[in-house]
Amino acid sequence: MADGTKAVVDTSAADAAADEAALAAAIDGLAVAKDVDGRASADAGADASTAPGKTAADGGADTAPDTAPATAPGGDEGEDGAEDGPRAVVGEETSEITAPLSVQEIAAELAAGSAAKKQAPAAAPTPAKRPPTDPQPTLDPRDTATLPRTLPAPQRRSGDMIGHRYRLEECISQTDTFSSWRAVDEKLRRAVGVHLMASGHQRARKVLAAAKSAALLGDPRFVQVLDAVQEGELVYVVREWLPHSSDLARLLSNGPMEPHEAYQMVRQVADAVAAAHRRGQAHLRLTPRCVLRTDSGQYRINGIAVDAALRGLAAEGTAEDAQRADTRAIGALLFAALTHRWPYPEDRYDLRGLPKDLQNAAPDQVRAGVHKALSELAARALFDQPPHHAEPITTPEELVRAIAQIPRIRQPEPELPAFPAPPRHNTHALPTAPNPTRVADTTVAPLPASSRPTTARRTRRRLRRVLKATAWTVALGAIGVASWQFVDNLRNNGGAAAAPLPTVSTAAPTPHTSTHAPAPIAVKGAQSYNPLGDGPDGRDNPAKAVDGDPNTTWTTQWYADQFGTKPPALKSGTGLMIDLGTPQPVSSVTVQFVGEHTAELRVPTPAAAANPMQAKPEGFTVLGKKSGTGVEYALDTPVTTRYLLLWLTALPKDGAGTFTGQVAEVKVSG
């Protein structure tokens, strides 16, 4: 086994015969010696009792009683110790408690025990035990000495139920002490991740404590811990599952990142880790496998505190040590993203390690063309002594401030394809000057001199165009003035003459005035419309935006950058689809936000009306666009529709410095 238990058990079993033989020889030799000593002592006692001139004052009476009891019991106890003590040691079948003693150690223990028992009637000494060999040491300061330090990962199969709720689907990874699974929450019908460990393992307590503290973090930039339970002989930790995400190791499989992508990665990861440290949390095992990028371009961090506890890497140092460890890990991630190399000698995460002569080299010294500012940032975070005598970055907070000082690296504008110029069909268009390097085509006869355009001819042509345009402008102006004078005369002479001409009017159109007040329209439901993202947007039920209670809100997910059509914006917007149940005439829509928002009111086109949730944002018609905390879209003409789309194009900043939208209430009137 990888934990070393089998190797120790096999060694003790193989040496059992030799140890027993050596032990028997040592015991026989010791028994013979003790018999001789016992007889000599008895003879000496007898002689002393019969010798003349010995009195109690001289010690003769005291010596015999003291010596005899000390000798005989001492010899018996020495033999018992020789028989019982070594057998107890040799008979152990596991290295987790003790290790077998050698023949020399047994003889030394027997000799020391015999000498001690001759001096005083003390108990037989217990053979010294060597400390156990722990291939996976743990540093649990609490009283876990009775728990095994290594236990194999619990054996489970696909389809097994955990906690009567989580059905295991696929084993993602397996180590000697724990296993990780993709599972299904049968209660909520969603995919989750599950870590399994034996509850008797010494790390089990720390894993549970780390999972509970990570669950209290509540930062959406980290993969959420959903459950942590000890049930019988099993400890399991349930976490959020991100099906449409890729870890950083997979993103780097095809080569290094572009500068703007590496900048976004390190900025988002550093912001999240710094926020966690402000709340007393540390990751301690931040690797490319723990950094996930979603389809929307946001980075989320998996396994905060839990991954380290599962592998026995729980923090025992100071907070400064934890901050330095996480900062160095972020520097390693940026180094790998810029160079496609792992900044240590060993090969890890499908990345080649660095040779020894480049162990303290900046990324721009390892690979040409690396962004200078990002290279210096990675070296300062990774190395304790960065190149060029730069100041090292030792905490995530310092790293965030250093990133803020770098000018934002934006995604380069895509280059438009070069289309060839369309052929010119004007047979009179020729080059104004001959090209001496061009070879004339002898198959095409040159145009006669009379057909070649001259400068005077081109000037006359332009003049005719200008005259025609001027004439049309004057004519239209005259018609407009005459019409205005005609209408003015009709108004001055009375309204009788205006009756035969109802279609002639120069006044601006006015909204249709309804004879009845707008009536509220009941909303049947609301859904998150997120065609540019990964699944529904938001953590809350969208129905909270149409429940008639302004105190309940539908909240979108957080975004690192504001919406827009150009980088670094991730997308142009997100929306809330409102269902009226049946097509109804809508004259106004009132929306109450939490914070300053910018939103558009849209209705689906006839092509998208059948299934608007599957339509693109271009499949809707914009009825109005407004900004504020409370807006009203008043339509000049009622629009008959079943679906209304509230398309959010700008969100306010929240307390964490990210952008989050909140819709408190939507009311529709007809």
XYZ file of C-alpha atoms in Angstrom:
670
model
C 0.000 0.000 0.000
C 1.093 3.584 -0.589
C 0.701 4.478 3.086
C 3.553 2.106 4.099
C 1.510 -0.215 6.342
C 1.969 -3.361 4.267
C 5.741 -2.986 4.039
C 6.174 -2.908 7.830
C 3.828 -5.868 8.437
C 5.652 -8.005 5.878
C 9.047 -7.266 7.487
C 7.917 -8.291 10.969
C 6.358 -11.487 9.641
C 9.479 -12.393 7.681
C 11.772 -11.860 10.695
C 9.517 -13.665 13.215
C 11.435 -16.951 13.121
C 14.830 -15.293 13.563
C 13.563 -13.131 16.414
C 11.993 -16.107 18.224
C 15.230 -18.147 17.943
C 17.373 -15.293 19.188
C 14.911 -14.627 22.003
C 14.916 -18.277 23.152
C 18.725 -18.368 23.204
C 18.878 -15.134 25.198
C 16.279 -16.398 27.721
C 18.068 -19.755 28.213
C 21.391 -18.041 28.778
C 19.836 -15.617 31.205
C 18.049 -18.425 33.132
C 21.288 -20.429 33.577
C 23.131 -17.369 34.807
C 20.390 -16.560 37.277
C 20.334 -20.144 38.656
C 24.058 -19.975 39.356
C 23.700 -16.575 40.993
C 20.771 -17.810 43.082
C 22.686 -20.824 44.436
C 25.717 -18.705 45.241
C 23.554 -16.264 47.143
C 21.876 -19.078 49.096
C 25.233 -20.573 50.122
C 26.529 -17.201 51.181
C 23.424 -16.675 53.300
C 23.813 -20.032 54.995
C 27.465 -19.387 55.802
C 26.639 -16.004 57.202
C 23.982 -17.418 59.509
C 26.382 -19.992 60.987
C 29.528 -17.843 61.176
C 30.642 -17.041 64.746
C 30.917 -13.476 65.936
C 28.185 -12.080 63.685
C 25.531 -10.094 65.473
C 22.555 -8.055 64.471
C 24.510 -4.939 65.084
C 27.062 -5.989 62.491
C 24.322 -6.424 59.894
C 24.288 -10.185 59.675
C 20.659 -10.517 60.723
C 19.470 -7.798 58.314
C 21.380 -8.951 55.270
C 19.860 -12.392 54.872
C 16.229 -11.293 55.077
C 16.818 -8.423 52.667
C 18.844 -10.400 50.175
C 16.704 -13.493 49.874
C 13.447 -11.790 49.042
C 15.164 -9.482 46.605
C 16.938 -12.282 44.805
C 14.292 -14.934 44.378
C 11.425 -12.703 43.307
C 13.807 -10.729 41.228
C 14.807 -13.808 39.302
C 11.216 -14.832 38.761
C 10.180 -11.407 37.597
C 13.150 -11.235 35.281
C 12.139 -14.444 33.603
C 8.528 -13.334 33.354
C 9.639 -10.110 31.837
C 11.799 -11.923 29.372
C 8.946 -14.186 28.386
C 6.069 -11.687 28.291
C 7.666 -8.432 27.209
C 9.307 -9.516 23.948
C 6.325 -11.620 22.943
C 4.050 -8.626 23.199
C 6.351 -6.621 20.912
C 6.981 -9.291 18.315
C 3.317 -10.223 18.116
C 2.215 -6.731 16.778
C 0.929 -6.918 13.208
C 0.796 -3.202 12.341
C 3.300 -0.396 12.235
C 0.676 2.178 13.199
C 1.202 1.339 16.930
C 4.807 0.189 17.276
C 7.644 -1.454 15.366
C 9.374 -4.813 16.187
C 12.616 -4.664 18.214
C 15.852 -6.150 16.954
C 17.686 -9.054 18.656
C 20.292 -6.668 20.070
C 17.574 -4.444 21.524
C 15.862 -7.469 23.129
C 19.128 -8.676 24.742
C 19.870 -5.152 25.994
C 16.378 -4.867 27.501
C 16.730 -8.264 29.230
C 20.168 -7.435 30.644
C 19.019 -4.052 31.918
C 15.891 -5.569 33.452
C 17.866 -8.285 35.246
C 20.336 -5.802 36.737
C 17.553 -3.528 37.907
C 15.637 -6.349 39.542
C 18.723 -7.491 41.456
C 18.958 -4.069 43.069
C 15.331 -3.504 44.048
C 11.972 -5.338 43.838
C 10.740 -3.057 41.024
C 8.343 -3.989 38.242
C 9.741 -5.394 35.022
C 10.691 -2.568 32.617
C 8.516 -2.133 29.540
C 10.498 -2.363 26.277
C 10.899 1.038 24.644
C 8.675 1.573 21.625
C 9.864 3.334 18.527
C 7.682 6.075 17.051
C 5.461 4.946 14.182
C 6.367 5.642 10.614
C 3.726 7.913 9.072
C 3.953 8.198 5.293
C 1.298 10.927 5.393
C 1.967 12.852 8.628
C -0.685 14.986 10.183
C -0.340 17.826 12.653
C -3.568 17.534 14.579
C -2.886 19.209 17.976
C -6.039 17.776 19.516
C -6.372 14.423 21.239
C -6.488 12.103 18.227
C -3.778 9.710 19.392
C -6.278 6.847 19.483
C -7.255 7.413 15.831
C -5.314 5.822 12.980
C -3.158 8.249 11.094
C -3.873 6.623 7.750
C -7.050 4.924 6.644
C -7.901 3.953 3.080
C -10.470 5.965 1.187
C -13.984 4.532 1.595
C -14.868 2.167 -1.213
C -17.925 3.358 -3.135
C -19.354 2.653 -6.573
C -21.355 4.631 -9.088
C -24.992 4.622 -8.075
C -24.356 4.482 -4.309
C -26.358 6.920 -2.168
C -24.602 9.184 0.342
C -26.681 10.611 3.165
C -29.883 9.288 1.511
C -29.646 12.271 -0.840
C -26.529 12.338 -3.025
C -26.208 9.691 -5.741
C -22.616 9.090 -6.894
C -22.152 9.276 -10.662
C -18.453 9.349 -11.577
C -15.207 9.132 -9.607
C -13.098 12.143 -10.554
C -9.985 11.379 -8.478
C -8.862 8.798 -5.909
C -6.020 8.944 -3.383
C -5.034 6.709 -0.493
C -7.091 8.717 2.002
C -10.029 10.264 0.118
C -11.941 10.171 -3.146
C -13.727 12.876 -5.139
C -16.955 12.259 -7.083
C -19.407 13.943 -9.375
C -22.835 13.273 -7.886
C -26.492 14.282 -8.216
C -28.507 15.920 -5.458
C -31.703 13.882 -5.680
C -33.617 16.450 -3.645
C -32.795 19.526 -5.729
C -32.012 17.660 -8.984
C -28.664 19.318 -9.590
C -25.075 18.177 -10.055
C -22.720 18.477 -7.080
C -19.162 17.472 -6.169
C -18.540 15.156 -3.200
C -15.341 14.369 -1.240
C -15.387 11.108 0.778
C -13.081 10.257 3.722
C -13.137 7.726 6.553
C -14.376 9.322 9.775
C -11.705 7.457 11.741
C -8.899 9.268 9.931
C -7.000 11.875 11.931
C -7.626 14.459 9.209
C -11.406 14.044 9.359
C -11.914 16.698 12.043
C -9.845 19.258 10.198
C -11.642 18.531 6.937
C -15.029 19.131 8.574
C -13.810 22.326 10.265
C -12.315 23.635 7.008
C -15.499 22.855 5.059
C -17.721 24.633 7.588
C -15.519 27.725 7.636
C -15.457 27.782 3.807
C -19.262 27.541 3.726
C -19.488 30.645 5.917
C -17.329 32.654 3.500
C -20.290 33.316 1.183
C -18.192 34.879 -1.612
C -19.524 33.975 -5.089
C -15.992 34.122 -6.466
C -15.320 30.838 -4.646
C -16.989 27.513 -5.393
C -19.529 27.173 -2.609
C -19.445 24.399 0.013
C -23.018 23.117 0.335
C -22.779 20.462 3.055
C -20.257 18.866 5.449
C -21.413 15.827 7.457
C -19.953 13.002 9.538
C -22.255 9.991 9.228
C -21.131 6.771 10.885
C -17.758 5.752 9.514
C -17.954 8.254 6.651
C -17.170 11.976 6.342
C -18.393 13.710 3.194
C -18.131 17.289 1.931
C -20.532 18.479 -0.793
C -19.611 21.411 -3.019
C -21.058 23.316 -5.942
C -20.505 21.790 -9.396
C -19.710 23.949 -12.432
C -20.453 21.823 -15.512
C -19.526 24.429 -18.138
C -16.173 25.544 -16.764
C -12.534 24.783 -17.544
C -9.657 24.795 -15.097
C -6.511 26.769 -15.762
C -4.482 23.648 -16.507
C -6.810 22.790 -19.386
C -6.779 26.375 -20.643
C -2.973 26.256 -20.806
C -2.878 22.930 -22.649
C -2.668 24.676 -26.017
C -0.090 27.282 -25.051
C 0.358 30.472 -23.007
C -2.380 33.019 -22.522
C -2.650 36.303 -24.310
C -1.677 39.302 -22.132
C -5.245 40.531 -21.681
C -6.416 37.031 -20.668
C -3.586 36.610 -18.149
C -4.346 40.071 -16.760
C -8.016 39.214 -16.236
C -7.097 35.927 -14.559
C -4.598 37.312 -12.068
C -6.756 40.351 -11.282
C -9.858 38.315 -10.467
C -7.973 35.625 -8.526
C -5.990 38.148 -6.490
C -9.125 40.152 -5.644
C -10.912 37.004 -4.423
C -7.997 35.667 -2.358
C -7.375 39.079 -0.778
C -11.043 39.298 0.223
C -10.826 35.823 1.778
C -7.742 36.752 3.812
C -9.507 39.839 5.111
C -12.063 37.440 6.598
C -9.413 35.169 8.068
C -9.524 32.458 5.378
C -6.586 31.050 3.399
C -6.517 28.615 0.495
C -3.029 27.101 1.064
C -3.208 24.901 -2.043
C -3.928 27.212 -4.970
C -3.015 25.286 -8.139
C -4.062 25.469 -11.802
C -6.623 22.731 -11.045
C -8.358 24.993 -8.503
C -8.863 28.027 -10.786
C -11.941 27.621 -13.012
C -13.126 29.883 -15.840
C -16.824 29.854 -16.666
C -18.376 30.404 -20.072
C -19.014 34.042 -19.163
C -15.279 34.617 -18.645
C -15.376 34.886 -14.854
C -12.857 33.017 -12.730
C -13.931 31.052 -9.661
C -11.681 29.371 -7.102
C -12.342 25.843 -5.904
C -11.315 24.119 -2.670
C -10.526 27.009 -0.337
C -9.221 25.511 2.948
C -10.791 22.105 2.126
C -8.186 20.936 -0.426
C -5.367 21.675 2.002
C -7.135 19.878 4.872
C -7.801 16.799 2.720
C -4.073 16.505 2.010
C -2.900 17.279 5.526
C -1.663 20.776 4.683
C -3.628 22.652 7.344
C -1.977 25.913 8.376
C 0.052 25.709 11.557
C 2.051 28.906 11.009
C 1.123 32.534 11.334
C -1.271 34.532 9.197
C 1.748 36.078 7.465
C 2.924 32.613 6.403
C -0.497 31.812 4.938
C -0.600 35.124 3.058
C 2.870 34.537 1.634
C 1.937 31.003 0.550
C -1.185 32.159 -1.316
C 0.643 35.128 -2.875
C 3.437 32.863 -4.097
C 0.818 30.493 -5.548
C -0.827 33.336 -7.496
C 2.591 34.320 -8.812
C 3.127 30.741 -9.994
C -0.241 30.786 -11.794
C 0.652 34.023 -13.605
C 4.117 32.679 -14.448
C 2.572 29.556 -15.996
C -0.027 31.595 -17.903
C 2.658 33.825 -19.456
C 5.323 31.210 -20.253
C 3.511 27.865 -20.492
C 6.128 26.518 -18.038
C 5.839 25.503 -14.379
C 8.191 27.716 -12.314
C 9.694 24.783 -10.374
C 12.049 21.964 -11.424
C 9.395 19.232 -11.577
C 6.824 18.856 -14.359
C 3.332 19.521 -13.059
C -0.173 20.058 -14.506
C 0.965 19.080 -18.038
C 3.560 21.867 -17.918
C 7.323 21.401 -18.190
C 9.423 22.503 -15.241
C 12.277 24.965 -15.407
C 15.947 23.971 -15.481
C 18.043 24.839 -12.455
C 19.769 27.782 -14.129
C 16.373 29.508 -14.609
C 14.954 28.987 -11.135
C 14.962 32.700 -10.305
C 14.284 34.091 -13.781
C 11.396 36.398 -14.666
C 8.873 35.201 -17.270
C 10.273 37.522 -19.965
C 13.648 35.788 -19.522
C 12.066 32.385 -20.100
C 9.923 33.245 -23.111
C 10.254 36.084 -25.592
C 7.429 38.548 -26.140
C 5.980 38.392 -22.604
C 4.220 41.526 -21.388
C 6.802 43.485 -19.387
C 4.552 44.678 -16.545
C 2.959 41.247 -16.043
C 6.380 39.581 -16.077
C 7.654 41.865 -13.315
C 4.440 41.311 -11.333
C 4.783 37.512 -11.503
C 8.445 37.626 -10.407
C 7.705 39.915 -7.453
C 4.890 37.677 -6.223
C 6.716 34.383 -6.787
C 10.289 35.027 -5.653
C 11.559 36.227 -2.286
C 14.404 37.947 -4.131
C 13.003 39.086 -7.501
C 15.351 39.946 -10.378
C 16.668 43.491 -10.830
C 16.439 44.107 -7.049
C 12.663 44.571 -7.231
C 10.613 44.651 -4.041
C 8.875 41.291 -3.371
C 5.094 41.132 -2.930
C 4.253 39.120 0.184
C 0.470 39.490 0.701
C -2.574 39.263 -1.581
C -3.541 42.812 -0.591
C -0.202 44.144 -1.841
C -0.677 42.155 -5.039
C -4.086 43.753 -5.625
C -2.573 47.225 -5.228
C 0.259 46.354 -7.599
C -2.190 45.122 -10.242
C -4.197 48.346 -9.910
C -1.088 50.341 -10.802
C -0.720 48.509 -14.133
C -2.591 50.192 -17.000
C -5.558 48.045 -17.940
C -4.656 45.591 -20.674
C -7.538 45.465 -23.117
C -8.298 42.887 -25.742
C -6.982 43.997 -29.133
C -9.569 44.980 -31.684
C -10.187 42.218 -34.229
C -8.678 42.955 -37.608
C -11.192 43.195 -40.424
C -10.472 40.967 -43.411
C -8.946 42.776 -46.366
C -11.480 42.647 -49.184
C -10.235 43.286 -52.731
C -11.411 46.479 -54.376
C -14.403 45.942 -56.687
C -13.640 46.112 -60.396
C -14.255 49.448 -62.047
C -16.658 49.226 -64.954
C -15.862 52.667 -66.294
C -13.900 51.966 -69.475
C -12.669 55.560 -69.518
C -10.895 55.328 -66.164
C -7.184 54.931 -66.776
C -4.106 55.604 -64.591
C -3.116 59.258 -64.597
C 0.561 58.361 -64.814
C 2.141 55.339 -66.455
C 3.877 52.773 -64.279
C 7.358 52.165 -65.682
C 7.616 48.735 -64.059
C 4.324 47.512 -65.437
C 4.349 45.396 -68.544
C 1.693 46.497 -71.023
C -0.873 43.958 -72.136
C -0.491 43.715 -75.902
C -3.794 41.879 -76.332
C -5.860 44.969 -75.387
C -5.725 47.895 -77.751
C -5.373 51.323 -76.132
C -8.350 53.669 -76.232
C -8.326 56.376 -78.856
C -7.279 59.799 -77.714
C -10.753 61.232 -78.431
C -12.394 58.870 -75.905
C -10.052 59.708 -73.007
C -11.631 62.084 -70.449
C -10.059 65.470 -70.013
C -9.947 67.721 -66.946
C -12.375 70.232 -68.462
C -14.908 67.494 -69.210
C -14.799 66.217 -65.641
C -15.245 69.742 -64.309
C -18.352 70.329 -66.456
C -19.818 67.032 -65.281
C -19.418 68.020 -61.611
C -20.934 71.449 -62.277
C -24.034 69.917 -63.836
C -24.550 67.730 -60.750
C -24.275 70.743 -58.449
C -26.775 72.726 -60.513
C -29.291 69.887 -60.475
C -29.036 69.524 -56.707
C -29.434 73.274 -56.220
C -32.502 73.374 -58.449
C -34.180 70.544 -56.553
C -33.454 72.219 -53.233
C -34.946 75.505 -54.348
C -38.012 73.774 -55.762
C -38.676 71.830 -52.572
C -38.213 74.967 -50.494
C -40.683 76.863 -52.625
C -43.238 74.103 -52.321
C -42.826 74.057 -48.548
C -43.227 77.832 -48.237
C -46.302 77.807 -50.464
C -47.889 75.017 -48.450
C -47.232 76.814 -45.211
C -48.774 80.044 -46.536
C -51.794 78.170 -47.868
C -52.481 76.499 -44.519
C -51.991 79.777 -42.686
C -54.543 81.493 -44.915
C -57.057 78.723 -44.258
C -56.657 79.137 -40.520
C -57.094 82.891 -40.725
C -60.230 82.627 -42.851
C -61.937 80.096 -40.565
C -62.258 76.369 -40.178
C -64.895 75.936 -42.874
C -62.397 75.753 -45.694
C -60.271 73.258 -43.829
C -62.949 70.576 -43.773
C -62.410 69.306 -47.369
C -58.665 68.841 -46.643
C -58.408 66.636 -43.526
C -55.105 65.048 -44.583
C -53.178 68.324 -44.890
C -51.548 69.151 -41.576
C -48.172 70.454 -40.533
C -48.634 70.061 -36.757
C -46.564 67.384 -34.958
C -48.430 64.146 -34.144
C -49.786 63.935 -30.617
C -50.234 60.783 -28.555
C -53.582 59.101 -28.656
C -55.627 60.205 -25.681
C -57.490 57.329 -24.110
C -60.921 57.885 -22.654
C -60.227 55.514 -19.733
C -57.419 55.206 -17.169
C -54.778 52.471 -17.700
C -55.757 49.208 -16.021
C -53.133 46.997 -14.334
C -52.344 43.711 -16.066
C -51.647 40.623 -13.982
C -48.250 39.048 -14.644
C -48.284 35.266 -14.893
C -44.543 34.689 -14.368
C -40.965 35.824 -14.954
C -37.771 34.038 -16.047
C -34.102 34.889 -16.318
C -33.205 35.591 -19.959
C -29.440 35.090 -20.310
C -28.627 34.080 -23.919
C -25.055 35.392 -23.648
C -24.179 33.486 -20.458
C -24.143 30.052 -18.896
C -27.627 29.129 -17.705
C -30.021 31.359 -15.756
C -28.591 34.558 -14.325
C -28.979 35.266 -10.648
C -29.172 33.521 -7.307
C -32.815 34.416 -6.510
C -36.124 33.406 -8.031
C -37.051 35.845 -10.841
C -40.684 35.666 -9.649
C -39.665 37.966 -6.768
C -39.610 40.827 -9.266
C -43.353 40.457 -10.021
C -44.764 39.318 -6.668
C -46.138 42.730 -5.711
C -43.676 43.138 -2.810
C -40.938 45.774 -3.389
C -38.964 44.355 -0.451
C -38.174 41.150 -2.379
C -35.775 41.411 -5.320
C -34.416 39.368 -8.188
C -30.622 39.672 -8.045
C -28.271 38.924 -10.937
C -24.891 37.338 -10.495
C -21.889 39.624 -9.952
C -19.712 40.854 -12.824
C -16.147 42.071 -12.627
C -16.721 44.642 -15.420
C -19.639 46.723 -16.590
C -21.764 45.511 -19.499
C -20.736 46.702 -22.937
C -19.965 45.712 -26.505
C -16.170 46.058 -26.235
C -13.612 44.309 -23.994
C -13.090 43.960 -21.126
C -16.899 43.696 -20.909
C -18.002 40.063 -20.857
C -21.336 40.660 -22.570
C -23.750 43.396 -23.582
C -26.437 42.682 -21.001
C -28.801 40.299 -19.245
C -32.575 40.277 -19.048
C -35.789 39.442 -17.249
C -38.536 37.855 -19.413
C -42.058 38.763 -18.227
C -44.977 36.529 -19.261
C -48.503 38.008 -19.308
C -50.124 34.645 -20.029
C -51.963 35.785 -23.180
C -51.380 38.577 -25.710
C -52.690 41.828 -24.207
C -52.444 45.525 -25.130
C -49.685 47.159 -23.053
C -49.525 50.931 -22.638
C -46.997 51.383 -19.799
C -44.465 49.437 -17.730
C -43.110 50.643 -14.375
C -39.882 49.189 -12.961
C -38.354 49.714 -9.525
C -34.605 48.933 -9.158
C -32.213 48.829 -6.217
C -29.540 51.283 -7.316
C -28.928 53.131 -10.572
C -29.665 50.864 -13.556
C -29.961 51.326 -17.306
C -32.490 49.070 -19.015
C -34.375 48.686 -22.280
C -37.990 47.544 -22.693
C -38.287 45.131 -25.608
C -40.960 42.951 -27.223
C -40.292 39.901 -29.414
C -40.596 40.151 -33.157
C -43.218 37.952 -34.872
C -40.481 35.438 -35.703
C -39.379 35.175 -32.058
C -42.828 35.417 -30.425
C -43.388 31.643 -30.512
C -40.338 30.860 -28.338
C -38.733 34.072 -27.086
C -36.502 32.342 -24.500
C -34.543 30.723 -27.337
C -34.284 33.906 -29.409
C -31.212 36.122 -29.579
C -31.305 39.705 -28.246
C -31.521 40.879 -31.867
C -34.882 39.116 -32.155
C -36.591 41.794 -30.038
C -37.826 45.302 -30.818
C -36.721 48.097 -28.486
C -39.638 50.205 -27.203
C -37.634 52.462 -24.901
C -34.425 52.885 -22.899
C -34.190 54.636 -19.525
C -31.877 54.961 -16.515
C -32.535 55.436 -12.807
C -33.708 53.652 -9.687
C -37.376 53.870 -10.753
C -38.381 54.186 -14.421
C -41.633 54.167 -16.372
C -41.947 53.198 -20.012
C -45.046 55.011 -21.348
C -45.912 53.877 -24.877
C -47.469 56.332 -27.332
C -49.469 53.523 -28.888
C -50.463 50.370 -26.975
C -48.561 47.277 -28.086
C -50.294 43.895 -28.050
C -47.898 41.211 -26.826
C -47.641 38.325 -24.401
C -43.950 38.687 -23.514
C -42.004 41.729 -22.332
C -38.210 41.741 -22.019
C -36.475 44.003 -19.490
C -32.920 44.071 -20.925
C -30.360 45.397 -18.395
C -27.431 47.181 -20.077
C -25.737 48.848 -17.066
C -25.574 47.692 -13.428
C -24.574 49.533 -10.231
C -21.501 48.649 -8.174
C -21.990 46.623 -5.027
C -20.024 46.701 -1.777
C -17.391 44.260 -3.081
C -16.506 46.484 -6.045
C -18.298 44.283 -8.592
C -21.415 44.989 -10.644
C -24.738 43.417 -9.589
C -28.309 44.104 -10.729
C -31.404 44.031 -8.511
C -34.986 44.340 -9.759
C -37.459 44.962 -6.937
C -40.820 45.222 -8.740
C -42.276 45.331 -12.277
C -45.846 46.531 -12.942
C -47.598 46.371 -16.320
C -50.628 48.438 -17.335
C -52.839 48.297 -20.428
